[in-house]
Short mmCIF file of C-alpha atoms in Angstrom, two decimals:
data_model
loop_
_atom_site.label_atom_id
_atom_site.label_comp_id
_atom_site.label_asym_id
_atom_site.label_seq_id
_atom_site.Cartn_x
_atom_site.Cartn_y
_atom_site.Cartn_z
CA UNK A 1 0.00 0.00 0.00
CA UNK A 2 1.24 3.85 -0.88
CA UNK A 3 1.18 6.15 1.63
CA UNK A 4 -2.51 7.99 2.19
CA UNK A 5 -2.64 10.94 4.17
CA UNK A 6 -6.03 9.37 5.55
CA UNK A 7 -3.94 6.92 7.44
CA UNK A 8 -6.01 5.31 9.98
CA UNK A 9 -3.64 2.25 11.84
CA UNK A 10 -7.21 1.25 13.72
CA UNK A 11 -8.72 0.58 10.14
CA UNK A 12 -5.60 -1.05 8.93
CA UNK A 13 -5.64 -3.24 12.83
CA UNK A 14 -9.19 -4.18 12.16
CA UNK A 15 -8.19 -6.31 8.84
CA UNK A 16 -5.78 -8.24 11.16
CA UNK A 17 -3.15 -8.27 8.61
CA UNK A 18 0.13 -6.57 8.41
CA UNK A 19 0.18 -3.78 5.94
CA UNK A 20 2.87 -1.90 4.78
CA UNK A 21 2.85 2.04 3.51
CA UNK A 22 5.58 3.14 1.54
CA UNK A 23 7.63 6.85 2.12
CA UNK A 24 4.76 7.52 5.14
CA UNK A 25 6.77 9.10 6.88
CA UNK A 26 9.83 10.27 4.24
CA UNK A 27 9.40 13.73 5.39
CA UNK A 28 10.06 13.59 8.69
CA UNK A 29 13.19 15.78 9.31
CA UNK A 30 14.64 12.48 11.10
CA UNK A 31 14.13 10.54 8.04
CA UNK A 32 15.74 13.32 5.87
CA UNK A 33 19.07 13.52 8.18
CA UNK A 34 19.25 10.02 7.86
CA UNK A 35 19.14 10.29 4.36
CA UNK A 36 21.89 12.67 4.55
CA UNK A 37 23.96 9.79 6.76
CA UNK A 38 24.71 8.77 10.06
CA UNK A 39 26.65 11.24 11.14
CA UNK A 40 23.82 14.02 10.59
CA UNK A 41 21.08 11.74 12.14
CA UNK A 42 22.86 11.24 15.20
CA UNK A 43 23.38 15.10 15.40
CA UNK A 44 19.93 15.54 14.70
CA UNK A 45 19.11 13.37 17.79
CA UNK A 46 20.97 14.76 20.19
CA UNK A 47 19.80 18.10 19.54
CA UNK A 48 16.22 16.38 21.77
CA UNK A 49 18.29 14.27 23.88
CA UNK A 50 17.67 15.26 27.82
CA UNK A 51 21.07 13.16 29.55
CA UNK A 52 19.30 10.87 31.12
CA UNK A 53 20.83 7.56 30.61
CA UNK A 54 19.19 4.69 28.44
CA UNK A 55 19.92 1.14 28.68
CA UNK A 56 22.13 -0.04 25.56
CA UNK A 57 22.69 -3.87 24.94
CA UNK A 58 26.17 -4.85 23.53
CA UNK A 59 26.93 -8.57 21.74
CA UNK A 60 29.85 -10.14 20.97
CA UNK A 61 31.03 -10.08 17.48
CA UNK A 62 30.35 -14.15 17.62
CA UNK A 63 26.42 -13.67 18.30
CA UNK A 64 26.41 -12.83 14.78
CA UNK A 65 24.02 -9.54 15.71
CA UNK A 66 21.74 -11.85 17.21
CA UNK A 67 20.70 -10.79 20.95
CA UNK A 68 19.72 -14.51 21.75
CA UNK A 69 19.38 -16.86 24.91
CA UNK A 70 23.04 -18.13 26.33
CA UNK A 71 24.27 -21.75 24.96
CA UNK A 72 22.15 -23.19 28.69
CA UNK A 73 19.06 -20.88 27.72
CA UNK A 74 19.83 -19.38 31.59
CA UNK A 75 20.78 -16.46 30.33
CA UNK A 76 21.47 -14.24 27.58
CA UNK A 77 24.36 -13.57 24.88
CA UNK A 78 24.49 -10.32 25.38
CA UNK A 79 25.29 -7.23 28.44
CA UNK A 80 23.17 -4.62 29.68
CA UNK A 81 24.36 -1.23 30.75
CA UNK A 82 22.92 2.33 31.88
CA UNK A 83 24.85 4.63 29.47
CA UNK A 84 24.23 8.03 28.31
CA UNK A 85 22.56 8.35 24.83
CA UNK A 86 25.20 10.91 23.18
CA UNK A 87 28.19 8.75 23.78
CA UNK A 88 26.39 5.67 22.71
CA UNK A 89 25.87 7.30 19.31
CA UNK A 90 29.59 8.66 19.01
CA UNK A 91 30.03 4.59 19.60
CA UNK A 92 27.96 3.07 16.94
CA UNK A 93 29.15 6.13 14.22
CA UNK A 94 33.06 5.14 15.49
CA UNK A 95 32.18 1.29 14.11
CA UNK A 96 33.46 -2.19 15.55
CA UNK A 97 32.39 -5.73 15.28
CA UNK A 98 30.26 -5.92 18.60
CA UNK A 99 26.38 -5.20 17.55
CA UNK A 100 25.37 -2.20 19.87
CA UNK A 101 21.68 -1.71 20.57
CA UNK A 102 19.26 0.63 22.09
CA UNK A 103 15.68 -0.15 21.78
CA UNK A 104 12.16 0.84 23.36
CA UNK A 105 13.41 3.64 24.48
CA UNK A 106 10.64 6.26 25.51
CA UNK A 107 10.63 9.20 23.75
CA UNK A 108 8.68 11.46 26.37
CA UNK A 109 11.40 10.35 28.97
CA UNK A 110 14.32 10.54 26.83
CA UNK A 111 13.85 13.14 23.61
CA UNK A 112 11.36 15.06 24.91
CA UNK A 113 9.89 17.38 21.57
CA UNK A 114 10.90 14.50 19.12
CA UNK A 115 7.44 13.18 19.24
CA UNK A 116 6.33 16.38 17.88
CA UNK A 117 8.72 15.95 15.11
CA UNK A 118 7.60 12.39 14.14
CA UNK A 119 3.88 12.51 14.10
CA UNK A 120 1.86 10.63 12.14
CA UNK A 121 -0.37 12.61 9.13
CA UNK A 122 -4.02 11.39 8.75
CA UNK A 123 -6.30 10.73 11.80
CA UNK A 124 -4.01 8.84 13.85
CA UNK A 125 -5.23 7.47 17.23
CA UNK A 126 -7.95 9.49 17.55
CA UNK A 127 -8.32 9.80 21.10
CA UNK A 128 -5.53 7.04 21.95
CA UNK A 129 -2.09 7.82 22.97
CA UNK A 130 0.01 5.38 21.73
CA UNK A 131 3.61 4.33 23.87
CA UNK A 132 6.51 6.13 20.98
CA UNK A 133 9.46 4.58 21.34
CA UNK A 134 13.09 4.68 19.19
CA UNK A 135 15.21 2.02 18.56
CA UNK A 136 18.82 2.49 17.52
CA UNK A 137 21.50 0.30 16.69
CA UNK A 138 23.69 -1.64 13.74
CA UNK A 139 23.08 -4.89 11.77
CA UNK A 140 21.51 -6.13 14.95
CA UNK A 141 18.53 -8.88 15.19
CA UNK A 142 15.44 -9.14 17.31
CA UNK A 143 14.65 -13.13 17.73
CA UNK A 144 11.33 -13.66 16.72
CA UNK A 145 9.15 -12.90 19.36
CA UNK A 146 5.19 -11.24 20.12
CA UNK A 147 4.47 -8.04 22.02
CA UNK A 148 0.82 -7.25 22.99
CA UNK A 149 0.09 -3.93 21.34
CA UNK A 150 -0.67 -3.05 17.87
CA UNK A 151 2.56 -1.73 16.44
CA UNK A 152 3.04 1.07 13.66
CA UNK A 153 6.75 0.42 13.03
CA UNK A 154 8.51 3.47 11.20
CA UNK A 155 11.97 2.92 9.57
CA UNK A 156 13.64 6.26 10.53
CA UNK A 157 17.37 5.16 9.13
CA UNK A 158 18.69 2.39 7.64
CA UNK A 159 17.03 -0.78 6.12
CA UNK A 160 15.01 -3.36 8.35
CA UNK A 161 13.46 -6.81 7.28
CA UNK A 162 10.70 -8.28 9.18
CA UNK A 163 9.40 -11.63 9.03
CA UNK A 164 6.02 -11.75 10.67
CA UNK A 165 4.03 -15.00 11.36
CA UNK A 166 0.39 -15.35 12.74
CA UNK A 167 -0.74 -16.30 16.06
CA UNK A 168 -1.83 -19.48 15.41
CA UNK A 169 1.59 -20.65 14.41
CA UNK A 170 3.13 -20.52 17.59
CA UNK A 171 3.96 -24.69 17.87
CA UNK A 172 5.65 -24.09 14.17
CA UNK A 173 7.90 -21.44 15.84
CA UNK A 174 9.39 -23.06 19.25
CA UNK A 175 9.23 -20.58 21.59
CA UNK A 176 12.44 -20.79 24.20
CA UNK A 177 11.89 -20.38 27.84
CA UNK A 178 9.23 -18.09 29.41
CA UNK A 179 12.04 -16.71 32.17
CA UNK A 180 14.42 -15.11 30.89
CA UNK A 181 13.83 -13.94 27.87
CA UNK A 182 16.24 -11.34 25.67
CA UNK A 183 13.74 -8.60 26.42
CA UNK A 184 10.52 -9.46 27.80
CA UNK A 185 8.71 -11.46 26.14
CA UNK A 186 9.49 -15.05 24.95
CA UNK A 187 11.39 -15.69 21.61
CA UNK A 188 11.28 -18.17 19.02
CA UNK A 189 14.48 -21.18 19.58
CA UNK A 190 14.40 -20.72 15.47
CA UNK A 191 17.29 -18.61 13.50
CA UNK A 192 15.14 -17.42 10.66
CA UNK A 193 17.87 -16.68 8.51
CA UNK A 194 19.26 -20.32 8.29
CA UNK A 195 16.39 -22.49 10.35
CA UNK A 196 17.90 -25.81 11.35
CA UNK A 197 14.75 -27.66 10.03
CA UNK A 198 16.18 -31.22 11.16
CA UNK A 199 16.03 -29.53 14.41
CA UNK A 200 12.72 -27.70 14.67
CA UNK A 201 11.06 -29.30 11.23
CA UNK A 202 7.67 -27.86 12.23
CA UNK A 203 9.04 -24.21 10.89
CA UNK A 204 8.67 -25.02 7.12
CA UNK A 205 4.55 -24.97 7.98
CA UNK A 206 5.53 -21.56 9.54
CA UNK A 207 7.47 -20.66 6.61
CA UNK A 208 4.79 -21.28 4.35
CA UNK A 209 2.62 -18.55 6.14
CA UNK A 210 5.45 -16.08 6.99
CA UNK A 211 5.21 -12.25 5.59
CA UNK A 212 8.62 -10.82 5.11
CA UNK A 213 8.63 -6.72 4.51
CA UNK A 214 12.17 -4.90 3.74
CA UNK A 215 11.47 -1.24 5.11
CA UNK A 216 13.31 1.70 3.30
CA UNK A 217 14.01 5.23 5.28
CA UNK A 218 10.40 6.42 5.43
CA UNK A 219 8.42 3.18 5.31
CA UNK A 220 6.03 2.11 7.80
CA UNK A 221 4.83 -1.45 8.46
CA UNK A 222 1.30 -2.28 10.32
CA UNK A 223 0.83 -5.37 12.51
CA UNK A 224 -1.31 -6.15 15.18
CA UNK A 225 -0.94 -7.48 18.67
CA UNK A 226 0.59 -11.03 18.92
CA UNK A 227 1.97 -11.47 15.61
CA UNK A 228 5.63 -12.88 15.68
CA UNK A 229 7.78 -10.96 14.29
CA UNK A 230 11.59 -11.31 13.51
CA UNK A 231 13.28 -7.83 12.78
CA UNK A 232 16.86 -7.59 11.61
CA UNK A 233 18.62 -4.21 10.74
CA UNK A 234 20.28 -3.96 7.73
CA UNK A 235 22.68 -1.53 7.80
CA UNK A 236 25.34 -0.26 9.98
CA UNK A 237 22.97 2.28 11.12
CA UNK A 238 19.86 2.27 11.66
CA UNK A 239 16.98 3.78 13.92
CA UNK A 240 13.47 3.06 14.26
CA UNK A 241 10.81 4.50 15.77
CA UNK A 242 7.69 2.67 16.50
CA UNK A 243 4.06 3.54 17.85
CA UNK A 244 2.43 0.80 20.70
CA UNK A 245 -1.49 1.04 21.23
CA UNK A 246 -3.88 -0.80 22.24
CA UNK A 247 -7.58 -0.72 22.89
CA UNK A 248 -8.27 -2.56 25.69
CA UNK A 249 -8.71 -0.33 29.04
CA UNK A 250 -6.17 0.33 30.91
CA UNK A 251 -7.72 -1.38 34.06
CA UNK A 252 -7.68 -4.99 32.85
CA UNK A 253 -4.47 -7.18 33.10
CA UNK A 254 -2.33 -8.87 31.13
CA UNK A 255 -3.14 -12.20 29.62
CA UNK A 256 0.34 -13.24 30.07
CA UNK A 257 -1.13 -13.34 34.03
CA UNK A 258 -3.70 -15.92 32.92
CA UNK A 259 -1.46 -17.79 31.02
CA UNK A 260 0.69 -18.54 33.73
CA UNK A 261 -1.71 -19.11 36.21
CA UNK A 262 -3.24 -21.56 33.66
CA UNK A 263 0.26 -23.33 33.66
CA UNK A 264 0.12 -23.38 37.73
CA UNK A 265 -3.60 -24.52 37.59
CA UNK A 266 -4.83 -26.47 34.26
CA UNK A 267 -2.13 -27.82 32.86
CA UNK A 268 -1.27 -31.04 34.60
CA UNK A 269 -4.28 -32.35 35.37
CA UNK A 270 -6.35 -35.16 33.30
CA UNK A 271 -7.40 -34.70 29.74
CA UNK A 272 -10.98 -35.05 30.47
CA UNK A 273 -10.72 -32.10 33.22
CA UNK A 274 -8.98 -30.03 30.73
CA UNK A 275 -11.60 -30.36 27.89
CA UNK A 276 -14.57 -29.93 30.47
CA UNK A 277 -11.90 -26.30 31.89
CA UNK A 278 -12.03 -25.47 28.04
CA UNK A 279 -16.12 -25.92 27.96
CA UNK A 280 -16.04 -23.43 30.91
CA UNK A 281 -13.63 -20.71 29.35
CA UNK A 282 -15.52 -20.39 25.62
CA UNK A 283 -18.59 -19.67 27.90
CA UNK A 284 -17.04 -17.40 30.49
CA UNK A 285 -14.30 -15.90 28.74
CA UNK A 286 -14.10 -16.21 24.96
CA UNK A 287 -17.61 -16.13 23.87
CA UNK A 288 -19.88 -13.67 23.54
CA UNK A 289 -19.80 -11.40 26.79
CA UNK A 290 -22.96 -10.97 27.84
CA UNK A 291 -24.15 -14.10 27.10
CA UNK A 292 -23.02 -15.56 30.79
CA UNK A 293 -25.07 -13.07 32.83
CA UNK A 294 -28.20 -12.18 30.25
CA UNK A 295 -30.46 -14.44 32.49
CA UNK A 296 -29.35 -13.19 35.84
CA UNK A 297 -30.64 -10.18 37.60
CA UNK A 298 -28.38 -7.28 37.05
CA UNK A 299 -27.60 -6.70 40.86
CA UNK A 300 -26.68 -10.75 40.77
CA UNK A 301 -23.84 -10.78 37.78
CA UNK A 302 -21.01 -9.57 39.87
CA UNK A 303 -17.94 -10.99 38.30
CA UNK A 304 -19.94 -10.95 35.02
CA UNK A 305 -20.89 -7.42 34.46
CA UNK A 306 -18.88 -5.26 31.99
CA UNK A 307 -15.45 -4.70 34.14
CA UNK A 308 -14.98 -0.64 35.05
CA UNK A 309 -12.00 0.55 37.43
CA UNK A 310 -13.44 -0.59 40.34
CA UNK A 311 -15.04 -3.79 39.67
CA UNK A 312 -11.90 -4.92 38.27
CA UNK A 313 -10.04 -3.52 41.57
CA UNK A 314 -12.22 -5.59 43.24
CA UNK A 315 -12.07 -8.76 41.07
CA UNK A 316 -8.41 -8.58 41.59
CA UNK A 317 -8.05 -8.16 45.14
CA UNK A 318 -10.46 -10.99 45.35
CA UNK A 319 -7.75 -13.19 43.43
CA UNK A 320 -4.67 -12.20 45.14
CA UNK A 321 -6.90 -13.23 48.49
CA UNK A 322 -7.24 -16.81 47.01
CA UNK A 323 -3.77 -17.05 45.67
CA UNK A 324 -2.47 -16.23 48.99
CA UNK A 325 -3.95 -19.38 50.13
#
């Protein structure tokens, strides 16, 4: 798709497919320094940078670029520091063979006024505020992984690739260990660039699904929540900034919560519990809403009316009382 200055990312969410939009965001004076070359991109974000120090990952040169699990899957390839934003960027301009990264990195917190500079044209997020965030760093990789929110990813400097997969693939990918994980969410055990399918053979079904998008300076690419995606930088420089939303209040938790929980609670026991647990869920939880409270007096649903702030409060202290059993 070709950029349209009636961009609407919750139109282009509601298809639940990814969707690309070519030189989007090309005029963005960001965009246009990088153009020019490193050199004048980094000076153009300093010139919004506020001192406070961000956390930037470094890998060996043998990680390939790769910020990965550890050979044990205990811990990662890569360190973690607190470092000051200039200096980081003096770094990655001065070259080397470790891959140097910086990503979700809040742009409120850290280049206050940038936002301003790197807006979206169209109606945006109407009355959403989505989470902006920058990502810097060279021919580094991001394992393929999910995140929650919608994304609008915008390639700001340098080439990126992404390799997206659906939800519903997530046996084809094997995901590595829920704790730790390279950055907070689990990542696929799979090296998309040269999959080891006598390894993980389930990937070629994956494969035959996957959606790979090469970004120029000024592209933006679409996605919505819990789509895998595999990102890998292309160029020795290279910045991205990206827009999080999502629609669900603020006041309800993560699912990540009731997947675990599930783990702790559902998992090991017999087949024929599970399937009768599954009945129970589609009723309560993934069919229609109102459906388990219609026939109930409204002063009776409790639990089962529409959540607000402090029904969910409630709900929630409620748990925490039974799992501190």
């Amino acid at each position: 798709m070709q950029a349209d200055a009636a961009f609407d990312p919750a139109a282009l969410i509601a298809a639940q497919q990814p969707v690309v939009l070519r030189g989007l965001v090309r005029d963005w004076p960001l965009v246009q320094a990088g153009l020019t070359g490193p050199a004048a991109a980094a000076t153009y974000l300093k010139r919004f940078y506020n001192g406070k120090p961000v956390v930037g990952y470094t890998a060996p040169r043998e990680a390939g670029g790769r910020f990965f699990y550890d050979a044990a899957l205990t811990g990662m390839n890569f360190t973690a520091a607190r470092i000051p934003l200039d200096g980081w960027l003096d770094r990655l301009l001065a070259g080397g063979d470790e891959a140097l990264y910086v990503g979700s990195t809040d742009l409120d917190t850290y280049l206050p006024g940038l936002r301003g500079e790197t807006a979206l044209p169209g109606s945006g997020f109407g009355a959403t505020t989505p989470l902006a965030s920058i990502w810097i760093g060279n021919r580094t990789i991001a394992a393929t992984h999910w995140d929650q929110s919608n994304n609008v990813a915008c390639c700001a400097a340098g080439r990126r690739r992404f390799t997206l997969f659906p939800p519903d693939q997530v046996a084809n990918l094997y995901p590595g260990p829920l704790e730790p994980t390279p950055g907070g969410q689990v990542v696929s055990m799979v090296d998309v660039r040269a999959p080891d399918l006598a390894r993980y053979p389930r990937f070629a079904e994956a494969l035959q699904v996957a959606q790979v998008f090469d970004l120029d300076p000024g592209d933006v690419l679409v996605y919505p929540a819990l789509w895998w995606h595999h990102v890998e930088a292309l160029d020795d420089f290279n910045i991205l900034v990206n827009f999080w939303w999502n629609d669900a209040p603020r006041f309800l938790d993560t699912p990540m919560t009731t997947l675990l929980h599930g783990l702790l609670s559902l998992r090991d026991r017999s087949d024929s519990e599970k399937q009768a647990w599954r009945a129970l869920f589609d009723y309560y939880v993934f069919g229609e809403p109102s459906r388990a409270a219609e026939h109930l007096p409204e002063g009776a649903r409790g639990a089962l009316a529409p959540l607000d702030a402090t029904t969910a409060r409630r709900l929630r202290a409620h748990l925490l009382q039974r799992l501190n059993r």
